[in-house]
Coordinates of C-alpha atoms in Angstrom, one line a residue:
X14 CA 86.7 98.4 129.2
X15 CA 85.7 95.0 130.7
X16 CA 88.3 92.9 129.5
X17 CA 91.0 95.2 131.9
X18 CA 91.3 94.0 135.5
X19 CA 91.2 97.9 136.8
X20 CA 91.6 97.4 140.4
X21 CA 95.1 95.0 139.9
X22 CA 96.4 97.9 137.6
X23 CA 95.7 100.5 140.4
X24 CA 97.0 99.0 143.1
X25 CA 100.5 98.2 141.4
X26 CA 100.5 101.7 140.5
X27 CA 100.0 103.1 143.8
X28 CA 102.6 101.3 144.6
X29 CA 105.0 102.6 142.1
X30 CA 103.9 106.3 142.7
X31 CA 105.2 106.0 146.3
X32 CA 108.6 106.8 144.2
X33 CA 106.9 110.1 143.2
X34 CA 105.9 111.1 146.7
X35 CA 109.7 110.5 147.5
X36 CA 110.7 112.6 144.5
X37 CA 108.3 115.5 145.5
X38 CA 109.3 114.9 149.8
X39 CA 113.1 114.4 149.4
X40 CA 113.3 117.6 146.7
X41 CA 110.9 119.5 148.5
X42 CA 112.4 118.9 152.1
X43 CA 115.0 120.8 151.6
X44 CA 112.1 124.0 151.3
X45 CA 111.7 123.8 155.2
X46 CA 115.1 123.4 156.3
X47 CA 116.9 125.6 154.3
X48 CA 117.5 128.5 156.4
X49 CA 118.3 126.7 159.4
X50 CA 120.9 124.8 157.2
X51 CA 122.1 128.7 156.5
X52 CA 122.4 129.3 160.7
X53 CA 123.7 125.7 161.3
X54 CA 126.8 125.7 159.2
X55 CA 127.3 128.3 156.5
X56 CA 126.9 131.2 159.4
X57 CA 128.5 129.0 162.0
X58 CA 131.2 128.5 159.8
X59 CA 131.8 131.3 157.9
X60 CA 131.0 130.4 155.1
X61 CA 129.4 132.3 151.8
X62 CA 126.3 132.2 150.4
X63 CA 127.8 130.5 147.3
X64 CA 128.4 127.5 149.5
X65 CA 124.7 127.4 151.1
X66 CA 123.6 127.7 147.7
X67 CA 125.6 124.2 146.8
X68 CA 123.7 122.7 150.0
X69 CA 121.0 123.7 149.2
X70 CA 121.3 122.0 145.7
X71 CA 123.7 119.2 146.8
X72 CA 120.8 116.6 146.3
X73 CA 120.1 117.8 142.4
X74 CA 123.8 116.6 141.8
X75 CA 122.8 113.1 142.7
X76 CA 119.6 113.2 140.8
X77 CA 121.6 113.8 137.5
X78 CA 123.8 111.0 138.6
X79 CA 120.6 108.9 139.1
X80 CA 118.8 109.9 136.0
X81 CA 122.2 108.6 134.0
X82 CA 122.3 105.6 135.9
X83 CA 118.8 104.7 135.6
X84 CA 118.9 103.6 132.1
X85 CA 121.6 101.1 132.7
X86 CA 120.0 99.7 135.6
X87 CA 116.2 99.3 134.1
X88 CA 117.9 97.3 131.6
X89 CA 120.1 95.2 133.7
X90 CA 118.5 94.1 136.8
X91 CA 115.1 95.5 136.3
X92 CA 112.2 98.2 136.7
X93 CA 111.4 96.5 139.7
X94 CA 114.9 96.3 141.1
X95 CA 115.8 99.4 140.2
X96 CA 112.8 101.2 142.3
X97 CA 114.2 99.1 145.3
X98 CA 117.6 100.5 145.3
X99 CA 115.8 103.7 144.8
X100 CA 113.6 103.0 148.1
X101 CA 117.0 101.7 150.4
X102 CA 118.6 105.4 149.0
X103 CA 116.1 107.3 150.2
X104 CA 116.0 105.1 153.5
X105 CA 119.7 105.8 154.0
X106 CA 119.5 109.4 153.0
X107 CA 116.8 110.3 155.1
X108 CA 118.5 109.1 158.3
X109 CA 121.9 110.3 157.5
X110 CA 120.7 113.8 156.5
X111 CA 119.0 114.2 159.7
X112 CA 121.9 112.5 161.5
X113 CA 125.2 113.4 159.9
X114 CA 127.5 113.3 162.8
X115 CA 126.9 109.2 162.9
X116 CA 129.8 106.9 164.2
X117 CA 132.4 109.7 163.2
X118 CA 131.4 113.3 164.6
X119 CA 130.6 114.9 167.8
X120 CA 126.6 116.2 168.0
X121 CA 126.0 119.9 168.2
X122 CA 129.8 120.6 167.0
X123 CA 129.6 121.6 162.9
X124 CA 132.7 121.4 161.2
X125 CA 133.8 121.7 157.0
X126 CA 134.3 117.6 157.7
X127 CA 130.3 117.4 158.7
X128 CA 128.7 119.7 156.1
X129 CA 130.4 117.7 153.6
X130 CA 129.2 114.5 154.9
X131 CA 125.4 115.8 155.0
X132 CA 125.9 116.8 151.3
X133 CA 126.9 113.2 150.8
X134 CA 123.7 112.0 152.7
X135 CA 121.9 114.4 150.7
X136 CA 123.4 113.7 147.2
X137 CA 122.5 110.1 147.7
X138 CA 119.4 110.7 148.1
X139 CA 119.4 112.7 145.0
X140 CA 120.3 109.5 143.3
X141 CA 117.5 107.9 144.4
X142 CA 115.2 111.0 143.1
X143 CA 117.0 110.6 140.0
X144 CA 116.2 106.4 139.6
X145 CA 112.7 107.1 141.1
X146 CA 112.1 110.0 138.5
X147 CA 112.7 107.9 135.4
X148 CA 111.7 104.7 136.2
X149 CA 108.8 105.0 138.2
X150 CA 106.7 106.6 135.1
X151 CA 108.7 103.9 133.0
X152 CA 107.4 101.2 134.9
X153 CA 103.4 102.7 134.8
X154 CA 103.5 103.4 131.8
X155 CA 104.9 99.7 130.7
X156 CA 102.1 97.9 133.2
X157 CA 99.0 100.6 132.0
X158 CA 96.5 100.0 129.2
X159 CA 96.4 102.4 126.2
X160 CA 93.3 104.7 127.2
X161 CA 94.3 104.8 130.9
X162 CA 98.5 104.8 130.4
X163 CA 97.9 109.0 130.7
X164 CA 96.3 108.9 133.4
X165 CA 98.0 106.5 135.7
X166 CA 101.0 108.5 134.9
X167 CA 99.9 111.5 135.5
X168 CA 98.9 110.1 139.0
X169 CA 102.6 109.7 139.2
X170 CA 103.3 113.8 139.1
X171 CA 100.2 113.6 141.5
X172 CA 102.4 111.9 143.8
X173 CA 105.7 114.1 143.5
X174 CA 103.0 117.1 144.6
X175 CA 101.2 115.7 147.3
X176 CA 105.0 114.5 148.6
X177 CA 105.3 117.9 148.8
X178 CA 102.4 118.8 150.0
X179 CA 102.9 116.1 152.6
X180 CA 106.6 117.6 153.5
X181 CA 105.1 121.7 153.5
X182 CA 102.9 120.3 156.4
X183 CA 105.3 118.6 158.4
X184 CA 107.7 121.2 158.1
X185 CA 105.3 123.9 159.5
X186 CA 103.8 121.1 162.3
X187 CA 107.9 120.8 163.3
X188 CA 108.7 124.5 163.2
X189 CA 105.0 125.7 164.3
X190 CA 105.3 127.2 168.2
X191 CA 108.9 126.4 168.2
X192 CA 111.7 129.0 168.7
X193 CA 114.0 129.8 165.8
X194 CA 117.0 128.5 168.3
X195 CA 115.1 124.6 168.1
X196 CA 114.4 124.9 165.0
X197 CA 117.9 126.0 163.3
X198 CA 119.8 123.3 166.0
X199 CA 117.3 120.1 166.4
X200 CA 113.9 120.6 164.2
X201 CA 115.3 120.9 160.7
X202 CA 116.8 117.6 161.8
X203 CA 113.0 116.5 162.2
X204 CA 112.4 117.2 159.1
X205 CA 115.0 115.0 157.3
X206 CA 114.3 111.8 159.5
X207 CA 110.5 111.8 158.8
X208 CA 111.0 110.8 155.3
X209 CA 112.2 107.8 156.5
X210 CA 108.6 107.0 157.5
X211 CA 107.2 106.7 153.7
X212 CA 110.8 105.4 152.5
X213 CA 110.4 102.0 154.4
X214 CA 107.0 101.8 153.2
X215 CA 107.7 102.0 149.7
X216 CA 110.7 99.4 149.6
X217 CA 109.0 97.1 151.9
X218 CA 105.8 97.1 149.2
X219 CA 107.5 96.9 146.2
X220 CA 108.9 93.1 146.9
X221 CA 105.0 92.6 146.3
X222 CA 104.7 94.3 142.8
X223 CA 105.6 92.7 139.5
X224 CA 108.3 92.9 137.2
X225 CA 106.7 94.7 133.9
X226 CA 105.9 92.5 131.0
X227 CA 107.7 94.6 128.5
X228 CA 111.4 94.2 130.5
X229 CA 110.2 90.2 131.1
X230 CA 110.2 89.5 127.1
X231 CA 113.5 91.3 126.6
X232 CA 114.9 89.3 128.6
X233 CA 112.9 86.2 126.9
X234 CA 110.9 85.5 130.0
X235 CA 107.8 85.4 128.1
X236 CA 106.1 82.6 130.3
X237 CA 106.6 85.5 133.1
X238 CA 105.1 88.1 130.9
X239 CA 102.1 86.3 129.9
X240 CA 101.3 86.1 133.9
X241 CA 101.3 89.3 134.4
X242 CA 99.6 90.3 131.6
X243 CA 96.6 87.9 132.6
X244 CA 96.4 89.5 135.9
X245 CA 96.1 92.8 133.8
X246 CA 93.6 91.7 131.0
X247 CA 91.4 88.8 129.9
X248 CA 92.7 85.7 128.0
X249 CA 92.5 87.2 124.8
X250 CA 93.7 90.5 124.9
X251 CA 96.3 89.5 127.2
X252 CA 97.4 87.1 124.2
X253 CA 97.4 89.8 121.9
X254 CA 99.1 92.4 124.0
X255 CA 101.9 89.9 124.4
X256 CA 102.2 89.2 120.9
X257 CA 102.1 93.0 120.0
X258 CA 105.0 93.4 122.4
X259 CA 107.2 90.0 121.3
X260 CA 106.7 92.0 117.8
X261 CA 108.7 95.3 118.6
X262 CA 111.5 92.7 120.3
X263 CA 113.1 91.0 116.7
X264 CA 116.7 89.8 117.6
X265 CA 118.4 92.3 116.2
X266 CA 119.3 94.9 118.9
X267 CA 118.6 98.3 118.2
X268 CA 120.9 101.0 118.5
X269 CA 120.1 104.3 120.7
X270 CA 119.7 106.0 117.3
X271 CA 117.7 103.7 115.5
X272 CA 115.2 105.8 115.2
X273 CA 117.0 109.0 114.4
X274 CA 118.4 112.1 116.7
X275 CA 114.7 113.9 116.6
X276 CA 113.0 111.7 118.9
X277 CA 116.0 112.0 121.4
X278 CA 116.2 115.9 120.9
X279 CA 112.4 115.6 121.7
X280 CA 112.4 114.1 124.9
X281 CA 115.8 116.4 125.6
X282 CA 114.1 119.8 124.6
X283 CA 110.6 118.5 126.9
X284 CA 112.7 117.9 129.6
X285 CA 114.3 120.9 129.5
X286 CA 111.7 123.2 128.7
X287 CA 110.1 121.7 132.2
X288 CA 112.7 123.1 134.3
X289 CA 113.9 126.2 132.1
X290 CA 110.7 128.0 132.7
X291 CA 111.5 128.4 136.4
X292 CA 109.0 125.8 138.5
X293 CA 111.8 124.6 140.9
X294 CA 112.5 128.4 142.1
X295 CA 108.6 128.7 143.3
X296 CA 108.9 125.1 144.8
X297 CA 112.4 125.1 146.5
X298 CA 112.4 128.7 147.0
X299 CA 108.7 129.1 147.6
X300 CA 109.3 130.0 152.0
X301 CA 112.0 132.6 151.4
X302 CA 110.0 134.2 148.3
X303 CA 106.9 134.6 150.7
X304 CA 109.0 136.3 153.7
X305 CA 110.1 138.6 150.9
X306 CA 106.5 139.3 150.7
X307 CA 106.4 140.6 154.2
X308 CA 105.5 137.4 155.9
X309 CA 106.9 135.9 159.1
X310 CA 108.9 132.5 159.2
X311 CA 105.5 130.5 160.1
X312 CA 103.3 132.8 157.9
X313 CA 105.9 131.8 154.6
X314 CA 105.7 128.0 155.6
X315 CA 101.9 128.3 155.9
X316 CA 101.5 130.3 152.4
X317 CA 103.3 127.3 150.8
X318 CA 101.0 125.4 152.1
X319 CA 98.6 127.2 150.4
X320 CA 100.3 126.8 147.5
X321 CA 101.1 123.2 147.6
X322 CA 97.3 122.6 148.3
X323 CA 96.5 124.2 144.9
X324 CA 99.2 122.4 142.7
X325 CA 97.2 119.7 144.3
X326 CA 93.8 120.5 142.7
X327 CA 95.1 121.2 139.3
X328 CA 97.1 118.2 138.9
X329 CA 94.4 116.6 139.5
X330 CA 92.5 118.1 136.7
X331 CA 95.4 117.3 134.8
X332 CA 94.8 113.5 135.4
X333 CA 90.8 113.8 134.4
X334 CA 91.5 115.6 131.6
X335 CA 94.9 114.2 129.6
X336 CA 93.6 111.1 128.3
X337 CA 90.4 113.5 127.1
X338 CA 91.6 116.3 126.1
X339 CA 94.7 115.2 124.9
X340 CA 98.7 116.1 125.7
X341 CA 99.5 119.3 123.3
X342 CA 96.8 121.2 124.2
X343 CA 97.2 120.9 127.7
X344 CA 100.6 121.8 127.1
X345 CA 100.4 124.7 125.1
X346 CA 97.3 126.2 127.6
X347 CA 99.9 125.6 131.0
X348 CA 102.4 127.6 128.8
X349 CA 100.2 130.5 128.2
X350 CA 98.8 130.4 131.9
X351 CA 102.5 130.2 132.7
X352 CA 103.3 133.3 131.0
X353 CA 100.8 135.4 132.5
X354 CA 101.6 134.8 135.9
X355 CA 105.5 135.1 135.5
X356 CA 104.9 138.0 133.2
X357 CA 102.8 139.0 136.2
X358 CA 105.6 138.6 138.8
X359 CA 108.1 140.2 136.1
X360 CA 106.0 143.7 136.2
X361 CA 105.3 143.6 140.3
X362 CA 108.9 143.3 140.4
X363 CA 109.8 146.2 138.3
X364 CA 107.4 148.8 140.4
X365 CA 108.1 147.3 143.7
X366 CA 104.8 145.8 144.5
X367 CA 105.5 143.1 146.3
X368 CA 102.2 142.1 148.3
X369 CA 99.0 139.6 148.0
X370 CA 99.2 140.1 143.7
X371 CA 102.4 138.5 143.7
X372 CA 101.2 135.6 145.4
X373 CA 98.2 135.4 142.9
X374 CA 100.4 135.6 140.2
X375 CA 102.8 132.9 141.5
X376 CA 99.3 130.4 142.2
X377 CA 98.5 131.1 138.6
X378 CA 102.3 129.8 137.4
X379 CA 102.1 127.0 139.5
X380 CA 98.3 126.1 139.0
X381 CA 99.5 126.3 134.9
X382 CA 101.9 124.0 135.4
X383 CA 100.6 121.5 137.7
X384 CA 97.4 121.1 135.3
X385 CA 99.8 120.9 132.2
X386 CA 104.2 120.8 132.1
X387 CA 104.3 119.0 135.5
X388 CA 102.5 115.7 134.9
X389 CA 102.1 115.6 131.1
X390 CA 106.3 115.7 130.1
X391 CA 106.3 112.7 132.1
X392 CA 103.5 111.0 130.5
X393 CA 105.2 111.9 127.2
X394 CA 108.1 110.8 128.0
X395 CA 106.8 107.2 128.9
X396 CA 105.5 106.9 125.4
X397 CA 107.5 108.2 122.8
X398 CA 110.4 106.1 123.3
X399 CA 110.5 102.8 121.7
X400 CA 110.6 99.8 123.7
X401 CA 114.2 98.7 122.3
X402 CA 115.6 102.0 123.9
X403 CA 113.3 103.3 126.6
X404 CA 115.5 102.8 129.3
X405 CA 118.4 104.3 127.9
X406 CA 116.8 107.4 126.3
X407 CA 114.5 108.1 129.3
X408 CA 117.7 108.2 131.0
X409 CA 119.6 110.8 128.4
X410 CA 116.1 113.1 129.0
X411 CA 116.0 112.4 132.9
X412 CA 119.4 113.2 133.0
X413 CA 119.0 116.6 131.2
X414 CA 116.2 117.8 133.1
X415 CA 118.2 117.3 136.3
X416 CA 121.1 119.0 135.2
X417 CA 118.6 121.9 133.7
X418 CA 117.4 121.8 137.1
X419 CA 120.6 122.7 139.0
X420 CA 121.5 125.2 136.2
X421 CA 118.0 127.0 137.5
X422 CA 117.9 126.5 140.9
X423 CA 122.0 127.9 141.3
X424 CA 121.7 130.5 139.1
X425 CA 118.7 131.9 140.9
X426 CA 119.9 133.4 143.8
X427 CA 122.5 135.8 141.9
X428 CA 120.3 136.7 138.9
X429 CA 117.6 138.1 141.7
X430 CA 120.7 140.4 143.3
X431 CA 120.7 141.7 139.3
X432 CA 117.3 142.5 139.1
X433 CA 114.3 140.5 140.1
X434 CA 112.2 141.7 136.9
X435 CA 115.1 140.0 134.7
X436 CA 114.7 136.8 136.3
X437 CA 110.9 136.3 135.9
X438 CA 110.8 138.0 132.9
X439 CA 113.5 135.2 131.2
X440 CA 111.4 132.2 133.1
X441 CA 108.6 133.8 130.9
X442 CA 109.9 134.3 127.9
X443 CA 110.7 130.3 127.9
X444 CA 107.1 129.8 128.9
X445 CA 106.5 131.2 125.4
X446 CA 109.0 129.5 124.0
X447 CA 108.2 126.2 125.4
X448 CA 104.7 127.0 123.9
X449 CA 106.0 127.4 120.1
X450 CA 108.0 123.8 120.8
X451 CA 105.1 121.6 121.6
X452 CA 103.0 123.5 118.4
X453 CA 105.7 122.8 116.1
X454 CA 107.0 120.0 117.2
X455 CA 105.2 117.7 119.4
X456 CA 102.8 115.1 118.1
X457 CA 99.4 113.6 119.9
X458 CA 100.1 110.2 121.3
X459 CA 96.3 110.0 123.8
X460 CA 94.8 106.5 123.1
X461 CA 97.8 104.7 121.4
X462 CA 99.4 100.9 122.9
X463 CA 103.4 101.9 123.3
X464 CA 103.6 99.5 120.4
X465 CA 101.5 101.6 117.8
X466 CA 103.4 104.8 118.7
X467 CA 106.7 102.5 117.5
X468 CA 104.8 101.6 114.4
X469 CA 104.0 105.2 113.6
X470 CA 107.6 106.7 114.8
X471 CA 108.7 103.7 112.0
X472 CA 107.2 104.6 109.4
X473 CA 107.9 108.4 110.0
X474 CA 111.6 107.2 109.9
X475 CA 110.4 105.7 106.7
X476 CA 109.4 108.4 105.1
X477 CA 112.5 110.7 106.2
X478 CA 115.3 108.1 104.3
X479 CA 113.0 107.9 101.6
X480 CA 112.7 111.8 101.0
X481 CA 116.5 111.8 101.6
X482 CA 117.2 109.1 99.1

């Protein structure tokens, strides 16, 4: 379209993704580092696995903490704001992971007092994955045009992948040629301080983005609004987008529920659903899975590599195709793709074939859901909330997939001591499942301004009291 200034909307975009590649490098660190962690302290120490397990997941508790925070703070001081505070988290966690002993320990020397404080370092980084997660799609999705919105969102799981990506190659440049005796005393360190690199980047470029115009006319800054949205569109449709949105603001204040429990349950049960079908186990878990397989320390690192480098590619046909194809099917084709490959897993499992079909199987998960569950729930979930209550019911869903993402990633390690069939074979059966929820219950939203979608979520609300009456 002619009348939208493409190359503005990009490069304020780019910007805001750089709180995806964060997302993806701060959760996926963790990948690399995580059985030098084991040696470090819980070895060192004494300690049981159920403790390493919490340090390994330390940073998810922050993330739910961030994801119910973010909703109050995109409405108080800001989308803009709120990714800066996200950006000096990051910053601060970064260096304090990688340097606990700061100011009040001795180097070399781990103690109960230290692991604790790198669990802090790490949880507040979590809280900055948690902001990040919610508001960074929030913000897209408010600055995007209709027919692009999926797209520039979907660029926004691009990032969280290639931050991962990014972090499976520094990890294996770090540990590559090193003994396991560096590695498990100074190079996991490495790995920790060299997301401080694309941390300072991102806070220093966001004081060069704008506020988003939707936030600027709730707050009644509509002078504000109307110059960003010329910077975004020509005269006239900037008019008219800015009257579309002072529309959907009338005085009276909406509650949560305004608009009934379903689209809340919605956004819940999508949330969910992403993390319930196992994703998180293949990407935090992804180096100790492949040694399983018969591969050596650098061999596991490099096979996630591999992996990361094809979650890559089908995101990427992910962002081509969702404003073409459309959300649901995508969905509902990851899901089935899904199932085959953890189905796949499930039965290797069972006979004790562990080998080079696993690893296909576990591409084919991953490749299903990077081209569908990955990038598309967030591009869902930046639509389908109304503008009164985005903020706070992206934070109810952000919340819920966090916490759906510790209950997976803790409950893991025991349910493979049971039986490692069980546990793929359940992560499968909610592939199915997650497969029946976006048939039944999901509706198309490609194309639509976030305005229209209210309109039509309205008069579906409508139609519910009258039936009821």
């Amino acid at each position: 379209m002619k009348n939208v200034k493409l190359l503005y909307i990009v490069g304020i975009t780019l910007v805001a993704t750089l709180g995806g590649l964060l997302f993806g490098y701060d959760t996926a660190v963790i990948s690399g580092a995580e059985g030098s962690l084991q040696t470090y302290f819980t070895d060192s120490l004494g300690l049981s696995s159920f403790i390493h397990g919490l340090t390994v997941s330390s940073a998810l508790i922050g993330c739910i903490i961030g994801g119910i925070l973010s909703g109050y703070f995109s409405v108080r001081i800001g989308r803009k704001y709120t990714l800066i505070a996200a950006a000096f988290l990051f910053l601060v966690s970064a260096l304090g992971s990688a340097y606990p002993e700061f100011l009040f320990f001795t180097p070399g020397e781990p103690s109960i007092a230290l692991l604790a404080t790198f669990n802090f370092y790490r949880i507040i980084g979590g809280i900055g994955v948690g902001l990040a997660s919610a508001v960074a799609p929030m913000y897209i999705g408010e600055i995007a045009p209709p027919h692009l919105r999926g797209r520039l969102v979907a660029l926004n799981q691009f990032a969280i992948i290639f931050g991962m990506l990014v972090v499976y190659f520094v990890n294996w440049g770090i540990a590559r040629g090193e003994t396991m005796e560096w590695i498990n005393d100074v190079g996991w360190r490495y790995m920790f301080a060299s997301e401080t690199i694309p941390a300072f980047l991102f806070l220093l470029l966001l004081f060069f983005v704008p506020e988003t115009p939707r936030y600027l006319v709730s707050q009644h800054k509509d002078d504000k609004a109307m110059s960003i949205l010329l910077k975004t569109y020509d005269t006239t449709m900037a008019k008219a987008t800015l009257y579309e949105i002072k529309n959907s603001f009338d005085d009276k204040k909406e509650k949560l529920f305004a608009y009934g429990r379903g689209i809340i349950v919605i956004g819940i049960l999508l949330s969910v659903f992403q993390q319930f079908v196992g994703i998180n186990v293949a990407l935090y878990y992804a180096p100790r899975i492949f040694e399983s397989m018969g591969a050596g320390r650098d061999a596991s690192l490099f096979q996630t590599i591999v992996m990361g480098l094809v979650n890559v590619i089908f995101t990427i046909i992910a962002i081509v195709t969702v404003d073409k194809v459309g959300r649901k099917p995508l969905l509902i084709i990851g899901s089935i793709g899904m199932t085959i490959g953890m189905f796949g897993v499930a039965g290797l499992a069972y006979f004790e074939q562990i080998g080079t079909a696993t690893l296909v199987f576990i591409i084919i998960y991953t490749a299903s859901f990077m081209m569908s569950w990955g990038p598309v729930v967030w591009v869902l979930l930046s639509e389908i909330f109304p503008n009164k209550i985005r903020g706070q019911a992206l934070a109810i869903a952000v919340a819920f997939q966090w916490a759906a993402n510790y209950f997976v990633s803790s409950t893991y390690p025991p349910m493979m001591e049971v039986s490692g069939t069980m546990t793929y074979g359940i992560y499968g059966l909610m592939s199915i499942l997650s497969a029946l929820f976006v048939w039944k219950f999901i509706p198309e939203t490609k194309g639509k301004s976030l305005e229209e979608l209210e309109m039509i979520l309205k008069k579906s609300q409508g139609m519910e009291r009258t039936v009821k009456e």
